[in-house]
CSV table of C-alpha atoms in Angstrom, one decimal:
chain,number,residue,atom,x,y,z
B,1,MET,CA,33.4,77.4,46.7
B,2,ALA,CA,31.2,80.4,46.5
B,3,ALA,CA,32.3,84.0,46.9
B,4,GLY,CA,33.7,84.9,50.2
B,5,GLY,CA,34.9,81.1,50.8
B,6,SER,CA,31.4,80.0,51.7
B,7,VAL,CA,29.9,76.8,50.5
B,8,SER,CA,27.2,77.0,47.8
B,9,GLY,CA,24.1,75.1,48.2
B,10,ASP,CA,24.9,72.9,45.2
B,11,GLU,CA,28.3,72.0,46.8
B,12,GLN,CA,26.7,71.1,50.0
B,13,ARG,CA,24.2,68.8,48.3
B,14,ALA,CA,27.0,67.2,46.2
B,15,VAL,CA,28.8,66.4,49.6
B,16,LEU,CA,25.6,65.2,51.5
B,17,TRP,CA,24.1,63.2,49.0
B,18,PRO,CA,26.6,60.3,49.1
B,19,TYR,CA,26.1,60.1,52.9
B,20,ALA,CA,22.4,60.0,52.3
B,21,THR,CA,22.8,57.0,49.7
B,22,LEU,CA,24.9,55.4,52.2
B,23,CYS,CA,22.5,55.4,54.9
B,24,ILE,CA,20.3,53.5,52.5
B,25,VAL,CA,23.1,51.0,51.9
B,26,ILE,CA,23.3,50.5,55.7
B,27,LEU,CA,19.6,50.1,56.0
B,28,PHE,CA,19.7,47.3,53.3
B,29,TRP,CA,22.8,45.6,54.9
B,30,SER,CA,21.2,45.7,58.3
B,31,GLY,CA,18.3,44.0,56.9
B,32,ASN,CA,20.6,41.5,55.2
B,33,PHE,CA,22.1,40.8,58.5
B,34,ILE,CA,18.6,40.1,60.2
B,35,VAL,CA,17.7,37.8,57.2
B,36,GLY,CA,21.0,35.9,57.6
B,37,ARG,CA,20.0,35.0,61.1
B,38,ALA,CA,16.5,34.4,60.5
B,39,VAL,CA,17.2,31.8,57.8
B,40,ASN,CA,19.9,30.2,59.8
B,41,GLY,CA,19.3,26.4,59.8
B,42,VAL,CA,16.9,26.8,56.8
B,43,ILE,CA,19.0,28.0,54.0
B,44,PRO,CA,22.6,26.8,54.0
B,45,PRO,CA,25.2,29.7,53.8
B,46,PHE,CA,26.7,29.1,50.4
B,47,THR,CA,23.5,28.4,48.9
B,48,LEU,CA,22.1,31.5,50.1
B,49,ALA,CA,25.2,33.5,48.8
B,50,PHE,CA,25.0,31.5,45.4
B,51,VAL,CA,21.2,32.7,45.1
B,52,ARG,CA,22.0,36.2,46.1
B,53,TRP,CA,24.5,36.8,43.4
B,54,THR,CA,22.7,34.8,40.8
B,55,GLY,CA,19.5,36.6,41.5
B,56,ALA,CA,21.2,39.9,41.6
B,57,LEU,CA,23.0,39.2,38.3
B,58,LEU,CA,19.7,38.1,36.4
B,59,ALA,CA,18.2,41.4,37.9
B,60,VAL,CA,20.7,44.0,36.5
B,61,LEU,CA,21.6,42.1,33.4
B,62,PRO,CA,18.9,43.5,31.1
B,63,PHE,CA,19.8,46.9,32.0
B,64,ALA,CA,23.6,46.4,32.0
B,65,TRP,CA,24.2,44.3,28.7
B,66,ARG,CA,24.7,47.0,26.3
B,67,HIS,CA,27.3,48.5,28.7
B,68,VAL,CA,29.0,45.0,29.3
B,69,VAL,CA,29.2,44.7,25.6
B,70,ALA,CA,30.8,48.2,25.1
B,71,ASP,CA,33.2,47.8,28.1
B,72,LYS,CA,34.1,44.2,27.3
B,73,SER,CA,37.8,45.0,26.2
B,74,ILE,CA,38.3,47.2,29.3
B,75,LEU,CA,37.1,44.3,31.8
B,76,ILE,CA,39.4,41.9,30.0
B,77,ASP,CA,42.4,44.0,30.2
B,78,ARG,CA,41.8,44.6,33.8
B,79,TRP,CA,40.6,41.1,34.5
B,80,LYS,CA,43.0,40.4,37.5
B,81,THR,CA,41.7,43.7,39.3
B,82,VAL,CA,38.2,42.8,38.6
B,83,VAL,CA,38.6,39.2,39.7
B,84,ALA,CA,40.3,40.4,43.2
B,85,LEU,CA,37.4,42.9,43.8
B,86,GLY,CA,34.8,40.3,42.9
B,87,LEU,CA,36.4,37.7,45.1
B,88,THR,CA,37.0,40.0,48.2
B,89,GLY,CA,33.9,42.4,48.1
B,90,VAL,CA,31.2,39.9,46.7
B,91,ALA,CA,32.2,36.3,47.1
B,92,ALA,CA,34.5,35.9,50.2
B,93,PHE,CA,33.1,38.8,52.5
B,94,ASN,CA,29.5,37.3,52.2
B,95,ALA,CA,30.3,33.7,52.4
B,96,PHE,CA,32.4,34.3,55.6
B,97,VAL,CA,29.6,36.3,57.1
B,98,TYR,CA,26.8,33.9,56.3
B,99,SER,CA,29.0,31.0,57.3
B,100,GLY,CA,30.0,32.7,60.7
B,101,LEU,CA,26.5,33.6,61.6
B,102,HIS,CA,25.9,29.8,61.8
B,103,PHE,CA,28.1,29.7,64.7
B,104,THR,CA,28.1,32.9,66.6
B,105,THR,CA,25.8,35.6,67.7
B,106,ALA,CA,24.6,38.6,65.8
B,107,SER,CA,26.1,40.9,68.5
B,108,ASN,CA,29.5,39.3,68.1
B,109,GLY,CA,29.2,39.8,64.4
B,110,LEU,CA,28.4,43.4,64.6
B,111,LEU,CA,31.1,44.1,66.9
B,112,LEU,CA,33.7,42.6,64.6
B,113,GLN,CA,32.3,44.5,61.6
B,114,ALA,CA,33.0,47.9,63.8
B,115,ALA,CA,36.6,47.2,63.0
B,116,ILE,CA,36.2,47.8,59.0
B,117,PRO,CA,36.8,51.5,59.3
B,118,ALA,CA,40.1,51.1,61.2
B,119,LEU,CA,41.2,48.5,58.9
B,120,VAL,CA,40.5,50.8,55.8
B,121,LEU,CA,42.6,53.4,57.2
B,122,VAL,CA,45.4,50.6,57.6
B,123,PHE,CA,45.1,49.4,54.3
B,124,ASN,CA,45.2,52.9,52.8
B,125,ARG,CA,48.2,53.6,54.6
B,126,LEU,CA,50.1,50.3,53.7
B,127,PHE,CA,49.1,50.2,50.0
B,128,PHE,CA,48.5,53.8,49.0
B,129,ARG,CA,50.7,55.7,51.7
B,130,ASP,CA,47.4,57.8,52.5
B,131,ARG,CA,48.1,59.5,55.9
B,132,ALA,CA,44.8,59.9,57.8
B,133,SER,CA,44.5,63.2,60.0
B,134,VAL,CA,44.1,63.0,63.8
B,135,LEU,CA,40.5,64.0,63.5
B,136,GLN,CA,40.0,60.9,61.2
B,137,ILE,CA,41.4,58.6,63.6
B,138,ILE,CA,39.6,60.0,66.7
B,139,GLY,CA,36.4,60.1,64.6
B,140,VAL,CA,36.9,56.2,63.8
B,141,MET,CA,37.5,55.3,67.2
B,142,LEU,CA,34.5,57.3,68.5
B,143,SER,CA,32.3,55.4,66.1
B,144,MET,CA,33.8,52.1,67.2
B,145,VAL,CA,33.0,53.1,70.8
B,146,GLY,CA,29.3,54.0,69.8
B,147,VAL,CA,29.0,50.3,68.2
B,148,VAL,CA,30.3,48.8,71.4
B,149,VAL,CA,27.7,50.9,73.5
B,150,ILE,CA,24.9,49.7,71.3
B,151,VAL,CA,25.8,46.2,71.0
B,152,LEU,CA,26.7,45.6,74.8
B,153,ARG,CA,23.5,47.6,75.6
B,154,GLY,CA,25.5,50.2,77.5
B,155,HIS,CA,27.2,47.7,79.8
B,156,LEU,CA,30.9,48.4,78.5
B,157,ALA,CA,32.4,46.1,81.0
B,158,ALA,CA,30.4,43.1,79.4
B,159,ILE,CA,33.0,43.3,76.5
B,160,PHE,CA,35.6,41.4,78.8
B,161,GLY,CA,33.1,38.5,79.0
B,162,ILE,CA,32.7,38.0,75.2
B,163,HIS,CA,33.8,34.5,74.1
B,164,LEU,CA,35.0,34.2,70.7
B,165,ASN,CA,34.6,31.0,68.5
B,166,PHE,CA,35.2,29.7,65.1
B,167,GLY,CA,32.2,31.8,63.7
B,168,ASP,CA,33.7,34.9,65.1
B,169,PHE,CA,37.0,34.0,63.2
B,170,LEU,CA,34.9,33.4,59.8
B,171,ILE,CA,33.5,37.0,60.2
B,172,LEU,CA,36.7,38.6,61.0
B,173,CYS,CA,38.0,37.0,57.8
B,174,GLY,CA,34.9,38.8,56.0
B,175,VAL,CA,35.8,41.9,57.7
B,176,VAL,CA,39.3,42.0,56.4
B,177,CYS,CA,37.9,41.1,52.9
B,178,TRP,CA,35.5,43.9,52.9
B,179,ALA,CA,38.1,46.4,54.2
B,180,LEU,CA,40.4,45.3,51.2
B,181,TYR,CA,37.5,45.6,48.8
B,182,THR,CA,36.8,49.1,50.0
B,183,ALA,CA,40.4,50.3,49.9
B,184,PHE,CA,41.1,49.0,46.6
B,185,LEU,CA,37.9,50.3,44.8
B,186,ARG,CA,39.9,53.2,43.6
B,187,LEU,CA,41.7,50.8,41.1
B,188,ARG,CA,38.5,49.5,39.5
B,189,PRO,CA,38.5,49.7,35.5
B,190,ALA,CA,37.1,52.9,34.0
B,191,CYS,CA,33.8,51.4,32.9
B,192,HIS,CA,30.4,51.9,33.3
B,193,PRO,CA,29.2,51.0,36.9
B,194,LEU,CA,26.9,48.4,35.8
B,195,SER,CA,29.4,46.7,33.7
B,196,PHE,CA,31.7,46.5,36.8
B,197,LEU,CA,28.7,45.3,38.8
B,198,VAL,CA,27.8,42.5,36.3
B,199,ALA,CA,31.5,41.3,36.2
B,200,THR,CA,31.8,41.2,40.0
B,201,PHE,CA,28.5,39.4,40.4
B,202,VAL,CA,29.4,36.8,37.9
B,203,ILE,CA,32.6,36.2,39.9
B,204,GLY,CA,30.5,35.8,43.1
B,205,ALA,CA,28.1,33.4,41.5
B,206,ILE,CA,30.9,31.3,40.2
B,207,ALA,CA,32.8,31.3,43.3
B,208,MET,CA,29.9,30.3,45.4
B,209,PHE,CA,28.5,27.5,42.9
B,210,PRO,CA,30.8,24.5,43.9
B,211,PHE,CA,30.2,25.3,47.6
B,212,ALA,CA,26.6,25.4,47.2
B,213,ALA,CA,26.6,22.3,45.2
B,214,LEU,CA,28.3,20.4,48.0
B,215,GLU,CA,25.7,21.5,50.3
B,216,MET,CA,23.0,20.2,48.0
B,217,ARG,CA,24.9,17.1,47.7
B,218,ALA,CA,25.2,16.7,51.4
B,219,GLY,CA,21.4,16.6,51.6
B,220,ALA,CA,20.4,20.2,52.2
B,221,ALA,CA,16.7,20.7,51.4
B,222,ILE,CA,15.3,24.1,51.2
B,223,PRO,CA,11.6,24.5,51.8
B,224,LEU,CA,10.1,26.7,49.0
B,225,ARG,CA,7.8,28.5,51.6
B,226,ALA,CA,7.0,32.2,51.2
B,227,ASP,CA,9.4,33.3,53.8
B,228,VAL,CA,12.2,31.5,52.2
B,229,ILE,CA,11.4,32.9,48.6
B,230,GLY,CA,10.8,36.3,50.2
B,231,ALA,CA,14.6,36.1,51.8
B,232,PHE,CA,16.0,35.2,48.4
B,233,VAL,CA,14.4,38.0,46.8
B,234,TYR,CA,15.3,40.5,49.3
B,235,VAL,CA,19.1,39.4,49.4
B,236,ALA,CA,19.3,39.6,45.7
B,237,ILE,CA,17.8,43.0,45.0
B,238,PHE,CA,18.3,45.2,48.0
B,239,PRO,CA,21.7,44.4,49.8
B,240,SER,CA,23.2,43.4,46.5
B,241,LEU,CA,22.1,45.1,43.4
B,242,VAL,CA,20.8,48.5,44.9
B,243,ALA,CA,23.3,48.6,47.8
B,244,TYR,CA,26.5,47.7,45.8
B,245,VAL,CA,25.6,50.4,43.2
B,246,LEU,CA,25.1,52.9,45.8
B,247,TYR,CA,28.2,51.9,47.8
B,248,ASN,CA,30.5,52.0,44.8
B,249,ALA,CA,29.4,55.3,43.8
B,250,ALA,CA,30.0,56.6,47.2
B,251,VAL,CA,33.4,55.4,47.5
B,252,ALA,CA,34.3,56.9,44.3
B,253,ARG,CA,32.8,60.4,45.5
B,254,LEU,CA,33.9,60.3,49.2
B,255,GLY,CA,36.8,57.9,49.3
B,256,ALA,CA,37.3,54.6,51.0
B,257,ALA,CA,37.8,55.9,54.6
B,258,PRO,CA,34.4,57.9,55.0
B,259,ALA,CA,32.4,55.3,53.2
B,260,GLY,CA,33.8,52.5,55.2
B,261,GLN,CA,33.1,54.3,58.4
B,262,MET,CA,29.4,54.4,57.9
B,263,ILE,CA,29.3,50.8,58.5
B,264,THR,CA,29.3,51.7,62.0
B,265,LEU,CA,25.6,52.7,61.6
B,266,MET,CA,24.8,49.0,61.1
B,267,PRO,CA,24.1,48.0,64.9
B,268,LEU,CA,21.9,51.3,65.1
B,269,PHE,CA,19.9,50.7,62.0
B,270,GLY,CA,19.6,47.1,63.1
B,271,ALA,CA,17.9,48.3,66.4
B,272,LEU,CA,15.5,50.8,64.5
B,273,LEU,CA,14.5,47.9,62.2
B,274,ALA,CA,13.8,45.6,65.2
B,275,ALA,CA,11.8,48.3,66.8
B,276,ALA,CA,9.8,48.9,63.7
B,277,LEU,CA,9.3,45.2,62.6
B,278,LEU,CA,9.6,43.3,65.9
B,279,ASP,CA,8.2,45.8,68.3
B,280,GLU,CA,11.5,45.8,70.3
B,281,ALA,CA,12.0,49.0,72.6
B,282,LEU,CA,14.7,51.4,72.0
B,283,HIS,CA,16.7,52.5,75.0
B,284,GLY,CA,19.0,55.1,76.2
B,285,TYR,CA,22.2,53.2,75.1
B,286,HIS,CA,20.7,53.5,71.5
B,287,VAL,CA,20.8,57.3,71.8
B,288,SER,CA,24.2,57.3,73.4
B,289,GLY,CA,25.6,55.1,70.8
B,290,MET,CA,24.0,57.0,67.9
B,291,ILE,CA,25.4,60.3,69.3
B,292,LEU,CA,29.1,58.9,69.4
B,293,ILE,CA,28.7,57.0,65.9
B,294,LEU,CA,27.4,60.1,64.2
B,295,GLY,CA,29.9,62.5,66.1
B,296,GLY,CA,32.7,60.3,64.9
B,297,ILE,CA,31.4,60.3,61.4
B,298,ILE,CA,31.2,64.1,61.5
B,299,MET,CA,34.7,64.5,62.9
B,300,SER,CA,36.2,62.2,60.2
B,301,ALA,CA,34.5,64.2,57.4
B,302,LEU,CA,35.9,67.5,58.9
B,303,GLY,CA,39.2,65.9,59.1
B,304,ILE,CA,39.2,65.0,55.5
B,305,ARG,CA,37.8,68.3,54.4
B,306,ARG,CA,40.6,70.1,56.3
B,307,ALA,CA,43.4,67.9,54.8
B,308,SER,CA,42.0,68.3,51.2
B,309,ALA,CA,41.9,72.1,51.9
B,310,ARG,CA,45.5,72.4,52.6
C-alpha cells in the first residue's frame, strides 16, 4: 500500500494483470468450444482430446525439458497430486465436454459451465474451510444470471423449457472435474510451471489414448483437410498450452474462486467471436448479460479484498 492507504500504480497493475490474462484464457476457451461443435461428426471426441494434449505436449517440451529434469524428484514425490490434477483438469474435463457436445447444444453446455464458480466456492469450503463473503456469493450469483441472460437471449422464462439429456450429464461431470481442479490447484508441487504443465499433459494424453484407439478401431476416419488440421493446431496451442499456463498462474495469484468465476465470461466471448467471425448480430441482451457478469466479478473481487484486509 502507498502512503495514506492508497493503492500504488504497481499494486494496481499487479492485481489487474491476472484478470487481463484470464480474459485471454476465456477467449481461447470460447474458441475451443466453437471448434468442438464445428468438428462434431468429423473428429471423434476422444481422438480430438488425445491429439490436443499430445500436440500441446510436443509444443511445450523443447522449452520445458530442462525444468522437467530439474524437478523430476519433486514430481515423483508428489505424483498422487499431479495425477489427480492431470486427470481432473486435463483428461476428464475435456473428454466429458467434447463427448457431451455430441449429444447436447452449445447453449446447454454454456449454461452448465456457469455453475463452475459456485462449485469452486463449495469445494473451497468443503476441503479447505474457506469461508466465502456475502459479496462473493452475491457476485457469483450475479454472474450466473448474466450467463443465463445471454444464453437464453433475454427470455429468462425459457429456462423452464430446457430439456436435459445424456450430453448434459456428461458436461456436468466435466464441470465438477474443472471445479475440483481449480480448487485443488493450491496443492500443486512447488516446481517450475512448465514442469507441472508437461506432467499433466502427459497424463491427459495417456488417459485419452485407449479411448482414441477404440474410436479408430471402430472405424472412425478423420479427413486430413485444412480445416481439420487447423482445428488440431488450434486446440493444441491456444486453449491448451497458452491458456493453461495463464490460468494456472492466475489461480496462484488470485485464488481459485475469482479465477473460476471468470469462466462466466465464456458465453459473452463466444457471442463476440460469432459477431466477428460469423457476422452474427449483437443484441441488447448481450449488453445486459455483460453488465451482470462484470458486475458480479467486480463484486466478488471487492469481497475478497475486504476479507483479506481484515
